[in-house]
Protein backbone atom coordinates (compact mmCIF):
# COMPACT_ATOMS: atom_id res chain seq x y z
CA UNK A 1 0.00 0.00 0.00
CA UNK A 2 1.33 3.44 -0.92
CA UNK A 3 -0.06 6.34 1.14
CA UNK A 4 0.33 8.83 -1.70
CA UNK A 5 -1.97 6.71 -3.89
CA UNK A 6 -4.74 6.25 -1.36
CA UNK A 7 -7.10 8.34 0.67
CA UNK A 8 -6.57 7.13 4.22
CA UNK A 9 -8.97 7.30 7.15
CA UNK A 10 -6.93 7.88 10.31
CA UNK A 11 -8.28 7.73 13.84
CA UNK A 12 -6.26 9.98 16.18
CA UNK A 13 -6.56 9.27 19.89
CA UNK A 14 -5.43 11.99 22.29
CA UNK A 15 -6.11 13.12 25.83
CA UNK A 16 -6.63 16.76 24.76
CA UNK A 17 -7.72 18.99 21.92
CA UNK A 18 -8.03 22.78 21.54
CA UNK A 19 -9.26 24.95 23.08
CA UNK A 20 -8.55 22.79 26.16
CA UNK A 21 -5.13 21.36 26.88
CA UNK A 22 -1.69 22.29 25.62
CA UNK A 23 0.89 21.38 23.01
CA UNK A 24 -0.24 17.80 22.34
CA UNK A 25 -3.77 18.95 21.57
CA UNK A 26 -2.55 21.51 19.07
CA UNK A 27 -0.16 18.96 17.57
CA UNK A 28 -3.03 16.54 16.88
CA UNK A 29 -5.31 19.30 15.60
CA UNK A 30 -2.74 20.86 13.23
CA UNK A 31 -1.53 17.50 11.93
CA UNK A 32 -5.12 16.37 11.35
CA UNK A 33 -5.97 19.58 9.52
CA UNK A 34 -2.96 19.17 7.25
CA UNK A 35 -3.88 15.53 6.48
CA UNK A 36 -7.43 16.59 5.60
CA UNK A 37 -6.02 19.26 3.27
CA UNK A 38 -4.16 16.46 1.47
CA UNK A 39 -7.34 14.48 0.86
CA UNK A 40 -7.29 12.09 3.83
CA UNK A 41 -10.08 11.65 6.37
CA UNK A 42 -9.39 12.08 10.07
CA UNK A 43 -11.48 11.15 13.09
CA UNK A 44 -10.30 12.23 16.54
CA UNK A 45 -11.32 10.60 19.81
CA UNK A 46 -10.53 12.69 22.88
CA UNK A 47 -11.68 13.27 26.44
CA UNK A 48 -15.12 14.72 27.00
CA UNK A 49 -16.97 15.29 30.24
CA UNK A 50 -18.95 13.14 32.66
CA UNK A 51 -21.88 13.48 30.27
CA UNK A 52 -22.50 11.02 27.45
CA UNK A 53 -20.22 10.97 24.42
CA UNK A 54 -20.62 13.91 22.04
CA UNK A 55 -19.71 14.26 18.39
CA UNK A 56 -18.84 17.45 16.55
CA UNK A 57 -17.19 18.55 13.31
CA UNK A 58 -14.11 20.80 13.42
CA UNK A 59 -12.49 21.97 10.17
CA UNK A 60 -13.58 18.83 8.32
CA UNK A 61 -12.51 16.54 11.17
CA UNK A 62 -14.96 14.31 13.04
CA UNK A 63 -14.34 14.72 16.77
CA UNK A 64 -15.74 12.32 19.36
CA UNK A 65 -15.59 13.58 22.96
CA UNK A 66 -15.75 10.30 24.87
CA UNK A 67 -17.15 10.29 28.41
CA UNK A 68 -14.45 10.99 30.97
CA UNK A 69 -14.68 10.58 34.73
CA UNK A 70 -11.80 12.06 36.80
CA UNK A 71 -11.62 9.11 39.22
CA UNK A 72 -7.85 9.05 39.72
CA UNK A 73 -5.87 6.82 39.29
CA UNK A 74 -8.47 4.74 37.40
CA UNK A 75 -9.58 7.52 35.03
CA UNK A 76 -7.62 6.25 32.03
CA UNK A 77 -8.96 2.70 32.25
CA UNK A 78 -12.54 3.92 32.76
CA UNK A 79 -12.16 6.33 29.84
CA UNK A 80 -10.87 3.48 27.66
CA UNK A 81 -14.22 1.69 27.93
CA UNK A 82 -15.97 4.59 26.18
CA UNK A 83 -13.14 5.12 23.70
CA UNK A 84 -13.21 1.45 22.65
CA UNK A 85 -16.99 1.58 22.20
CA UNK A 86 -16.54 4.45 19.72
CA UNK A 87 -13.59 2.77 18.04
CA UNK A 88 -15.50 -0.47 17.55
CA UNK A 89 -18.42 1.37 15.92
CA UNK A 90 -16.23 3.19 13.37
CA UNK A 91 -13.48 0.58 12.91
CA UNK A 92 -14.77 -0.80 9.57
CA UNK A 93 -14.29 2.67 8.00
CA UNK A 94 -10.76 3.21 9.33
CA UNK A 95 -7.32 2.52 7.83
CA UNK A 96 -5.21 2.86 10.98
CA UNK A 97 -5.14 4.21 14.54
CA UNK A 98 -2.67 6.88 15.64
CA UNK A 99 -2.18 7.29 19.41
CA UNK A 100 -0.53 10.24 21.12
CA UNK A 101 1.11 9.72 24.49
CA UNK A 102 1.31 10.59 27.37
CA UNK A 103 -1.94 9.28 28.80
CA UNK A 104 -4.06 8.04 25.91
CA UNK A 105 -6.36 5.16 26.87
CA UNK A 106 -5.51 1.53 25.99
CA UNK A 107 -7.32 0.55 22.79
CA UNK A 108 -8.58 -2.72 21.38
CA UNK A 109 -8.35 -2.91 17.61
CA UNK A 110 -7.26 -5.21 14.81
CA UNK A 111 -6.10 -2.20 12.77
CA UNK A 112 -2.43 -1.19 12.42
CA UNK A 113 -1.53 1.22 15.23
CA UNK A 114 1.16 3.87 15.41
CA UNK A 115 2.09 5.87 18.50
CA UNK A 116 3.76 9.27 18.80
CA UNK A 117 5.53 9.89 22.09
CA UNK A 118 5.54 13.56 23.09
CA UNK A 119 6.84 12.97 26.61
CA UNK A 120 8.03 9.77 28.27
CA UNK A 121 6.12 9.56 31.55
CA UNK A 122 8.82 7.57 33.31
CA UNK A 123 11.24 10.44 32.74
CA UNK A 124 8.71 13.21 33.24
CA UNK A 125 7.75 11.82 36.66
CA UNK A 126 11.33 12.23 37.91
CA UNK A 127 10.91 15.99 37.63
CA UNK A 128 7.59 16.23 39.48
CA UNK A 129 8.09 18.39 42.55
CA UNK A 130 6.01 17.79 45.67
CA UNK A 131 4.40 20.87 47.19
CA UNK A 132 1.29 19.28 48.71
CA UNK A 133 -0.74 16.04 48.71
CA UNK A 134 -2.04 16.68 45.17
CA UNK A 135 1.51 16.72 43.80
CA UNK A 136 2.45 13.65 45.86
CA UNK A 137 -0.51 11.68 44.46
CA UNK A 138 0.34 12.78 40.94
CA UNK A 139 3.96 11.69 41.31
CA UNK A 140 3.00 8.28 42.69
CA UNK A 141 0.54 7.73 39.83
CA UNK A 142 3.13 8.81 37.27
CA UNK A 143 5.74 6.41 38.65
CA UNK A 144 3.57 3.38 39.45
CA UNK A 145 0.35 3.39 37.38
CA UNK A 146 0.78 5.30 34.14
CA UNK A 147 4.06 3.78 32.83
CA UNK A 148 2.47 0.32 32.85
CA UNK A 149 -0.31 1.56 30.60
CA UNK A 150 2.19 3.44 28.47
CA UNK A 151 4.43 0.37 28.07
CA UNK A 152 1.44 -1.73 26.96
CA UNK A 153 0.61 0.86 24.30
CA UNK A 154 4.21 1.03 23.11
CA UNK A 155 4.59 -2.75 22.89
CA UNK A 156 1.25 -3.09 21.09
CA UNK A 157 1.97 -0.50 18.39
CA UNK A 158 3.24 -1.46 14.98
CA UNK A 159 5.40 1.66 14.84
CA UNK A 160 6.73 4.04 17.50
CA UNK A 161 7.54 7.65 16.67
CA UNK A 162 8.83 10.51 18.82
CA UNK A 163 8.83 14.30 18.54
CA UNK A 164 12.57 14.57 19.20
CA UNK A 165 15.74 12.50 19.36
CA UNK A 166 15.94 13.11 23.10
CA UNK A 167 12.48 11.56 23.66
CA UNK A 168 13.45 8.59 21.47
CA UNK A 169 16.54 8.01 23.64
CA UNK A 170 14.43 8.16 26.81
CA UNK A 171 12.39 5.17 25.66
CA UNK A 172 15.43 3.08 26.53
CA UNK A 173 13.90 3.18 30.03
CA UNK A 174 11.05 1.01 28.67
CA UNK A 175 13.41 -1.52 27.11
CA UNK A 176 12.84 -0.09 23.63
CA UNK A 177 15.79 0.42 21.28
CA UNK A 178 15.91 4.14 20.32
CA UNK A 179 17.26 3.15 16.90
CA UNK A 180 13.91 1.51 16.13
CA UNK A 181 12.02 4.75 16.77
CA UNK A 182 11.31 7.25 14.00
CA UNK A 183 11.72 10.92 14.94
CA UNK A 184 8.91 12.86 13.23
CA UNK A 185 9.40 16.24 14.90
CA UNK A 186 7.01 18.91 16.11
CA UNK A 187 5.51 21.71 14.06
CA UNK A 188 4.02 25.18 14.08
CA UNK A 189 1.67 27.01 11.73
CA UNK A 190 4.16 29.44 10.23
CA UNK A 191 1.38 31.29 8.41
CA UNK A 192 -0.35 32.15 11.70
CA UNK A 193 2.63 32.62 14.01
CA UNK A 194 4.37 35.36 12.04
CA UNK A 195 6.67 38.24 12.96
CA UNK A 196 5.09 41.68 13.12
CA UNK A 197 6.69 44.44 11.01
CA UNK A 198 6.49 46.88 13.92
CA UNK A 199 5.96 46.12 17.61
CA UNK A 200 2.87 47.87 19.01
CA UNK A 201 4.08 47.50 22.59
CA UNK A 202 6.46 50.29 23.55
CA UNK A 203 7.68 48.78 26.84
CA UNK A 204 10.02 45.81 26.72
CA UNK A 205 8.89 42.51 28.19
CA UNK A 206 10.25 38.99 28.50
CA UNK A 207 7.66 36.31 27.81
CA UNK A 208 6.98 32.83 29.19
CA UNK A 209 4.17 30.77 27.66
CA UNK A 210 2.99 27.35 28.76
CA UNK A 211 1.63 25.32 31.61
CA UNK A 212 2.60 26.24 35.18
CA UNK A 213 4.20 23.04 36.45
CA UNK A 214 7.29 22.13 38.46
CA UNK A 215 9.43 20.87 35.57
CA UNK A 216 8.95 24.14 33.66
CA UNK A 217 11.59 25.89 35.79
CA UNK A 218 9.34 28.75 36.87
CA UNK A 219 10.99 29.32 40.23
CA UNK A 220 14.27 29.72 38.34
CA UNK A 221 12.51 32.20 36.06
CA UNK A 222 11.36 34.26 39.05
CA UNK A 223 14.94 34.34 40.38
CA UNK A 224 16.14 35.30 36.90
CA UNK A 225 13.61 38.17 36.83
CA UNK A 226 14.99 39.41 40.15
CA UNK A 227 18.50 39.62 38.66
CA UNK A 228 17.28 41.35 35.48
CA UNK A 229 15.17 43.90 37.38
CA UNK A 230 18.27 45.18 39.19
CA UNK A 231 19.65 46.42 35.85
CA UNK A 232 16.37 47.04 33.98
CA UNK A 233 13.80 47.89 36.69
CA UNK A 234 11.13 48.75 34.10
CA UNK A 235 11.32 45.48 32.14
CA UNK A 236 8.33 43.22 32.76
CA UNK A 237 8.17 39.43 32.75
CA UNK A 238 4.83 38.23 31.37
CA UNK A 239 3.84 34.70 32.40
CA UNK A 240 0.91 33.24 30.46
CA UNK A 241 -0.88 29.96 31.12
CA UNK A 242 -2.52 28.12 33.95
CA UNK A 243 -1.59 25.14 36.09
CA UNK A 244 -1.30 23.73 39.59
CA UNK A 245 1.57 26.04 40.56
CA UNK A 246 -0.20 29.33 39.89
CA UNK A 247 -1.02 30.31 43.48
CA UNK A 248 2.34 29.09 44.79
CA UNK A 249 4.18 31.16 42.17
CA UNK A 250 2.12 34.26 42.88
CA UNK A 251 2.87 33.95 46.58
CA UNK A 252 6.59 33.58 45.81
CA UNK A 253 6.52 36.74 43.69
CA UNK A 254 4.69 38.63 46.44
CA UNK A 255 7.21 37.59 49.11
CA UNK A 256 10.10 38.68 46.87
CA UNK A 257 8.43 42.04 46.18
CA UNK A 258 8.45 41.50 42.41
CA UNK A 259 4.75 42.20 41.72
CA UNK A 260 5.62 45.16 39.45
CA UNK A 261 8.11 43.13 37.45
CA UNK A 262 6.30 39.79 37.06
CA UNK A 263 2.77 39.79 35.64
CA UNK A 264 0.61 36.67 35.51
CA UNK A 265 -1.72 36.85 32.50
CA UNK A 266 -3.47 33.52 33.08
CA UNK A 267 -4.98 31.58 30.20
CA UNK A 268 -4.80 33.63 26.98
CA UNK A 269 -6.83 32.86 23.85
CA UNK A 270 -4.88 31.99 20.72
CA UNK A 271 -5.37 35.25 18.79
CA UNK A 272 -4.32 37.35 21.77
CA UNK A 273 -1.40 35.01 22.50
CA UNK A 274 -0.01 35.55 19.00
CA UNK A 275 -0.09 39.32 19.56
CA UNK A 276 1.72 38.86 22.88
CA UNK A 277 4.41 36.80 21.13
CA UNK A 278 4.78 39.37 18.36
CA UNK A 279 5.25 42.30 20.74
CA UNK A 280 7.61 40.59 23.17
CA UNK A 281 11.32 41.40 23.25
CA UNK A 282 12.50 37.93 24.31
CA UNK A 283 10.94 34.54 24.94
CA UNK A 284 12.19 32.20 27.68
CA UNK A 285 11.95 28.42 28.07
CA UNK A 286 13.41 27.80 31.57
CA UNK A 287 12.42 24.11 31.82
CA UNK A 288 14.41 21.42 33.61
CA UNK A 289 12.88 18.80 31.28
CA UNK A 290 11.27 18.97 27.83
CA UNK A 291 10.36 16.79 24.87
CA UNK A 292 10.17 19.35 22.08
CA UNK A 293 8.00 22.25 23.32
CA UNK A 294 5.48 23.78 20.94
CA UNK A 295 5.91 27.16 22.62
CA UNK A 296 9.58 27.22 21.58
CA UNK A 297 8.58 26.81 17.93
CA UNK A 298 5.75 29.35 18.20
CA UNK A 299 8.09 32.01 19.60
CA UNK A 300 10.75 31.33 16.96
CA UNK A 301 8.12 31.43 14.22
CA UNK A 302 7.15 34.91 15.44
CA UNK A 303 10.77 35.99 15.00
CA UNK A 304 11.57 36.16 18.70
CA UNK A 305 15.02 35.58 20.17
CA UNK A 306 14.59 32.65 22.56
CA UNK A 307 16.64 31.91 25.67
CA UNK A 308 16.07 28.24 26.52
CA UNK A 309 17.62 25.69 28.81
CA UNK A 310 19.85 23.08 27.18
CA UNK A 311 17.46 20.19 27.76
CA UNK A 312 15.55 17.76 25.52
CA UNK A 313 14.53 18.90 22.08
CA UNK A 314 15.58 22.51 22.78
CA UNK A 315 19.14 21.48 21.91
CA UNK A 316 17.98 20.00 18.60
CA UNK A 317 16.33 23.23 17.47
CA UNK A 318 18.59 25.95 18.82
CA UNK A 319 22.15 26.55 17.74
CA UNK A 320 23.28 28.80 20.59
CA UNK A 321 24.27 32.28 19.48
CA UNK A 322 22.87 31.72 15.97
CA UNK A 323 19.07 31.28 16.14
CA UNK A 324 18.63 31.52 19.92
CA UNK A 325 20.55 30.95 23.12
CA UNK A 326 20.98 27.87 25.29
CA UNK A 327 21.78 28.09 29.00
CA UNK A 328 22.17 25.36 31.62
CA UNK A 329 19.00 24.32 33.49
CA UNK A 330 18.60 25.61 37.05
CA UNK A 331 20.99 28.49 36.31
CA UNK A 332 18.85 31.64 36.68
CA UNK A 333 21.87 33.93 36.90
CA UNK A 334 23.21 32.67 33.55
CA UNK A 335 19.77 33.05 31.97
CA UNK A 336 19.61 36.60 33.33
CA UNK A 337 23.05 37.36 31.86
CA UNK A 338 21.90 36.37 28.35
CA UNK A 339 18.60 38.23 28.71
CA UNK A 340 20.45 41.38 29.80
CA UNK A 341 22.74 41.05 26.79
CA UNK A 342 19.73 40.86 24.46
CA UNK A 343 17.85 43.69 26.17
CA UNK A 344 20.91 45.88 25.72
CA UNK A 345 21.35 45.09 22.02
CA UNK A 346 18.32 45.54 19.70
CA UNK A 347 20.36 44.60 16.61
CA UNK A 348 21.30 41.28 18.19
CA UNK A 349 17.63 40.62 19.02
CA UNK A 350 16.65 41.28 15.42
CA UNK A 351 19.44 39.12 14.01
CA UNK A 352 18.68 36.14 16.28
CA UNK A 353 14.94 36.54 15.62
CA UNK A 354 15.46 36.44 11.84
CA UNK A 355 17.51 33.25 12.08
CA UNK A 356 14.89 31.72 14.38
CA UNK A 357 12.19 32.35 11.79
CA UNK A 358 14.34 30.81 9.03
CA UNK A 359 14.83 27.68 11.14
CA UNK A 360 11.07 27.24 11.45
CA UNK A 361 10.46 27.77 7.74
CA UNK A 362 13.09 25.15 6.87
CA UNK A 363 12.39 22.40 9.36
CA UNK A 364 9.30 22.81 11.52
CA UNK A 365 6.27 23.55 9.33
CA UNK A 366 3.23 21.27 9.42
CA UNK A 367 3.80 20.39 5.77
CA UNK A 368 7.16 18.92 6.71
CA UNK A 369 5.77 17.08 9.76
CA UNK A 370 2.86 15.70 7.70
CA UNK A 371 5.38 14.35 5.15
CA UNK A 372 7.22 12.56 7.96
CA UNK A 373 4.01 11.11 9.41
CA UNK A 374 2.69 9.91 6.05
CA UNK A 375 5.93 8.02 5.42
CA UNK A 376 5.39 6.27 8.76
CA UNK A 377 1.81 5.39 7.80
CA UNK A 378 3.06 3.98 4.52
CA UNK A 379 5.59 1.79 6.32
CA UNK A 380 2.93 -0.03 8.38
CA UNK A 381 0.25 -0.52 5.70
XYZ file of C-alpha atoms in Angstrom:
381
model
C 0.000 0.000 0.000
C 1.333 3.444 -0.920
C -0.064 6.343 1.138
C 0.326 8.833 -1.698
C -1.965 6.708 -3.893
C -4.741 6.254 -1.364
C -7.105 8.336 0.671
C -6.573 7.129 4.223
C -8.968 7.304 7.147
C -6.931 7.884 10.312
C -8.283 7.728 13.845
C -6.263 9.978 16.176
C -6.563 9.271 19.895
C -5.433 11.994 22.285
C -6.108 13.121 25.832
C -6.628 16.757 24.761
C -7.724 18.987 21.921
C -8.035 22.775 21.542
C -9.264 24.953 23.083
C -8.552 22.789 26.162
C -5.128 21.363 26.877
C -1.685 22.287 25.621
C 0.889 21.378 23.006
C -0.241 17.796 22.342
C -3.774 18.949 21.572
C -2.551 21.514 19.069
C -0.158 18.956 17.573
C -3.026 16.541 16.885
C -5.306 19.303 15.604
C -2.743 20.855 13.232
C -1.528 17.505 11.929
C -5.121 16.370 11.353
C -5.971 19.580 9.523
C -2.962 19.172 7.252
C -3.879 15.531 6.477
C -7.434 16.588 5.596
C -6.020 19.260 3.265
C -4.160 16.462 1.473
C -7.340 14.478 0.864
C -7.290 12.090 3.829
C -10.076 11.651 6.365
C -9.391 12.078 10.070
C -11.482 11.149 13.089
C -10.299 12.228 16.540
C -11.317 10.603 19.814
C -10.531 12.691 22.879
C -11.678 13.272 26.442
C -15.123 14.722 26.999
C -16.967 15.289 30.243
C -18.948 13.145 32.663
C -21.878 13.476 30.275
C -22.501 11.023 27.447
C -20.220 10.967 24.421
C -20.620 13.911 22.041
C -19.714 14.264 18.388
C -18.842 17.448 16.547
C -17.187 18.545 13.311
C -14.115 20.798 13.416
C -12.488 21.973 10.168
C -13.580 18.834 8.318
C -12.508 16.539 11.172
C -14.962 14.305 13.044
C -14.337 14.721 16.773
C -15.738 12.324 19.362
C -15.588 13.577 22.960
C -15.753 10.301 24.871
C -17.148 10.286 28.409
C -14.452 10.992 30.966
C -14.679 10.580 34.730
C -11.795 12.060 36.800
C -11.617 9.110 39.216
C -7.849 9.047 39.724
C -5.867 6.816 39.293
C -8.471 4.745 37.399
C -9.582 7.523 35.034
C -7.623 6.250 32.033
C -8.957 2.703 32.251
C -12.543 3.921 32.764
C -12.164 6.326 29.839
C -10.866 3.476 27.661
C -14.225 1.695 27.931
C -15.966 4.590 26.178
C -13.145 5.123 23.698
C -13.215 1.450 22.649
C -16.991 1.578 22.196
C -16.543 4.447 19.716
C -13.585 2.772 18.036
C -15.499 -0.466 17.553
C -18.425 1.366 15.921
C -16.233 3.191 13.372
C -13.481 0.576 12.911
C -14.770 -0.798 9.565
C -14.285 2.669 8.003
C -10.761 3.213 9.327
C -7.320 2.520 7.828
C -5.208 2.863 10.980
C -5.143 4.213 14.544
C -2.666 6.879 15.638
C -2.179 7.286 19.410
C -0.526 10.243 21.115
C 1.110 9.724 24.490
C 1.312 10.586 27.374
C -1.940 9.275 28.801
C -4.063 8.040 25.906
C -6.359 5.156 26.870
C -5.506 1.531 25.993
C -7.319 0.552 22.793
C -8.579 -2.724 21.383
C -8.350 -2.910 17.610
C -7.256 -5.208 14.807
C -6.102 -2.203 12.771
C -2.434 -1.189 12.421
C -1.526 1.225 15.233
C 1.165 3.872 15.408
C 2.088 5.873 18.503
C 3.758 9.271 18.798
C 5.535 9.889 22.093
C 5.541 13.556 23.092
C 6.843 12.969 26.613
C 8.034 9.770 28.271
C 6.121 9.560 31.548
C 8.824 7.570 33.313
C 11.241 10.444 32.741
C 8.712 13.214 33.238
C 7.754 11.816 36.659
C 11.328 12.230 37.908
C 10.909 15.990 37.630
C 7.595 16.231 39.479
C 8.091 18.387 42.547
C 6.009 17.786 45.668
C 4.396 20.870 47.194
C 1.290 19.276 48.710
C -0.743 16.038 48.705
C -2.044 16.679 45.174
C 1.509 16.717 43.802
C 2.447 13.652 45.860
C -0.510 11.676 44.464
C 0.335 12.780 40.938
C 3.964 11.690 41.310
C 3.001 8.276 42.691
C 0.545 7.727 39.828
C 3.131 8.813 37.269
C 5.736 6.410 38.648
C 3.567 3.379 39.452
C 0.353 3.394 37.385
C 0.782 5.297 34.141
C 4.064 3.784 32.831
C 2.472 0.319 32.850
C -0.315 1.564 30.603
C 2.193 3.436 28.465
C 4.427 0.369 28.066
C 1.444 -1.727 26.960
C 0.606 0.857 24.305
C 4.208 1.028 23.108
C 4.588 -2.747 22.893
C 1.247 -3.089 21.091
C 1.967 -0.502 18.387
C 3.239 -1.458 14.984
C 5.403 1.659 14.845
C 6.726 4.040 17.500
C 7.543 7.649 16.667
C 8.828 10.511 18.820
C 8.827 14.297 18.543
C 12.572 14.569 19.196
C 15.741 12.500 19.361
C 15.942 13.109 23.104
C 12.484 11.564 23.657
C 13.449 8.587 21.475
C 16.543 8.006 23.644
C 14.428 8.159 26.812
C 12.386 5.167 25.664
C 15.432 3.084 26.535
C 13.897 3.175 30.032
C 11.053 1.013 28.673
C 13.411 -1.516 27.113
C 12.841 -0.090 23.628
C 15.792 0.416 21.285
C 15.911 4.142 20.316
C 17.256 3.152 16.902
C 13.913 1.508 16.128
C 12.017 4.752 16.773
C 11.309 7.249 13.995
C 11.720 10.922 14.939
C 8.912 12.856 13.230
C 9.398 16.241 14.903
C 7.013 18.910 16.108
C 5.508 21.706 14.064
C 4.021 25.182 14.081
C 1.670 27.008 11.725
C 4.158 29.438 10.233
C 1.375 31.293 8.413
C -0.351 32.152 11.695
C 2.630 32.621 14.008
C 4.366 35.364 12.041
C 6.674 38.238 12.960
C 5.093 41.678 13.119
C 6.690 44.444 11.006
C 6.487 46.879 13.919
C 5.964 46.125 17.607
C 2.874 47.871 19.012
C 4.079 47.497 22.592
C 6.461 50.293 23.554
C 7.679 48.785 26.836
C 10.016 45.813 26.724
C 8.894 42.508 28.193
C 10.249 38.991 28.501
C 7.657 36.312 27.814
C 6.981 32.835 29.193
C 4.168 30.772 27.663
C 2.995 27.351 28.761
C 1.625 25.315 31.610
C 2.599 26.242 35.176
C 4.198 23.042 36.453
C 7.289 22.133 38.456
C 9.426 20.866 35.573
C 8.954 24.139 33.662
C 11.592 25.891 35.794
C 9.336 28.754 36.867
C 10.988 29.317 40.232
C 14.270 29.723 38.340
C 12.512 32.204 36.063
C 11.363 34.263 39.053
C 14.936 34.344 40.384
C 16.139 35.305 36.897
C 13.609 38.168 36.828
C 14.992 39.408 40.146
C 18.501 39.615 38.664
C 17.276 41.347 35.480
C 15.174 43.901 37.380
C 18.268 45.177 39.190
C 19.654 46.418 35.846
C 16.370 47.042 33.978
C 13.803 47.891 36.691
C 11.130 48.754 34.098
C 11.318 45.482 32.138
C 8.334 43.221 32.760
C 8.172 39.434 32.749
C 4.828 38.231 31.374
C 3.837 34.703 32.402
C 0.912 33.235 30.458
C -0.877 29.958 31.115
C -2.520 28.122 33.954
C -1.590 25.143 36.089
C -1.304 23.730 39.588
C 1.575 26.038 40.565
C -0.204 29.334 39.887
C -1.017 30.307 43.479
C 2.341 29.087 44.793
C 4.179 31.163 42.166
C 2.117 34.259 42.881
C 2.870 33.952 46.580
C 6.586 33.581 45.807
C 6.517 36.740 43.694
C 4.692 38.632 46.444
C 7.211 37.587 49.109
C 10.101 38.681 46.869
C 8.427 42.036 46.179
C 8.448 41.501 42.413
C 4.750 42.199 41.721
C 5.615 45.158 39.449
C 8.109 43.130 37.445
C 6.297 39.793 37.059
C 2.771 39.795 35.635
C 0.611 36.669 35.509
C -1.721 36.851 32.500
C -3.471 33.516 33.080
C -4.978 31.579 30.197
C -4.799 33.628 26.984
C -6.833 32.859 23.850
C -4.880 31.994 20.724
C -5.369 35.250 18.791
C -4.324 37.346 21.766
C -1.402 35.015 22.502
C -0.007 35.549 19.002
C -0.092 39.316 19.564
C 1.719 38.858 22.882
C 4.407 36.799 21.132
C 4.777 39.366 18.358
C 5.245 42.304 20.736
C 7.612 40.593 23.174
C 11.324 41.403 23.246
C 12.502 37.934 24.311
C 10.939 34.539 24.940
C 12.187 32.196 27.676
C 11.948 28.423 28.067
C 13.410 27.798 31.566
C 12.416 24.108 31.825
C 14.410 21.423 33.612
C 12.876 18.805 31.282
C 11.273 18.968 27.827
C 10.356 16.788 24.871
C 10.171 19.348 22.080
C 8.005 22.246 23.325
C 5.483 23.775 20.945
C 5.913 27.161 22.625
C 9.579 27.223 21.578
C 8.582 26.812 17.928
C 5.750 29.345 18.201
C 8.087 32.005 19.602
C 10.750 31.334 16.959
C 8.116 31.426 14.217
C 7.151 34.907 15.436
C 10.771 35.988 15.002
C 11.566 36.165 18.702
C 15.022 35.575 20.167
C 14.587 32.645 22.561
C 16.637 31.914 25.668
C 16.074 28.244 26.522
C 17.624 25.693 28.813
C 19.850 23.081 27.183
C 17.458 20.186 27.759
C 15.550 17.761 25.516
C 14.531 18.901 22.076
C 15.581 22.514 22.778
C 19.138 21.481 21.914
C 17.983 19.998 18.597
C 16.333 23.228 17.466
C 18.590 25.954 18.825
C 22.153 26.554 17.742
C 23.278 28.804 20.586
C 24.265 32.281 19.483
C 22.866 31.717 15.973
C 19.068 31.279 16.143
C 18.630 31.521 19.924
C 20.552 30.951 23.122
C 20.979 27.873 25.292
C 21.776 28.092 28.995
C 22.169 25.363 31.622
C 19.001 24.318 33.487
C 18.605 25.608 37.047
C 20.989 28.485 36.313
C 18.847 31.638 36.677
C 21.866 33.933 36.900
C 23.208 32.673 33.551
C 19.767 33.045 31.975
C 19.609 36.596 33.331
C 23.047 37.359 31.865
C 21.904 36.373 28.351
C 18.595 38.232 28.711
C 20.451 41.375 29.804
C 22.742 41.052 26.786
C 19.731 40.858 24.461
C 17.849 43.690 26.168
C 20.911 45.881 25.719
C 21.350 45.087 22.021
C 18.321 45.542 19.699
C 20.360 44.601 16.609
C 21.300 41.278 18.188
C 17.633 40.619 19.025
C 16.646 41.275 15.420
C 19.443 39.117 14.014
C 18.678 36.135 16.280
C 14.936 36.538 15.617
C 15.461 36.441 11.839
C 17.509 33.247 12.077
C 14.886 31.725 14.383
C 12.187 32.353 11.793
C 14.336 30.808 9.029
C 14.827 27.681 11.137
C 11.066 27.236 11.451
C 10.461 27.765 7.742
C 13.094 25.151 6.871
C 12.394 22.398 9.355
C 9.299 22.814 11.520
C 6.274 23.549 9.326
C 3.234 21.266 9.419
C 3.802 20.390 5.767
C 7.163 18.918 6.713
C 5.773 17.080 9.761
C 2.862 15.700 7.696
C 5.384 14.353 5.149
C 7.223 12.558 7.962
C 4.014 11.109 9.407
C 2.691 9.908 6.048
C 5.935 8.024 5.423
C 5.394 6.274 8.757
C 1.811 5.388 7.801
C 3.064 3.975 4.517
C 5.593 1.786 6.323
C 2.931 -0.030 8.384
C 0.254 -0.519 5.700
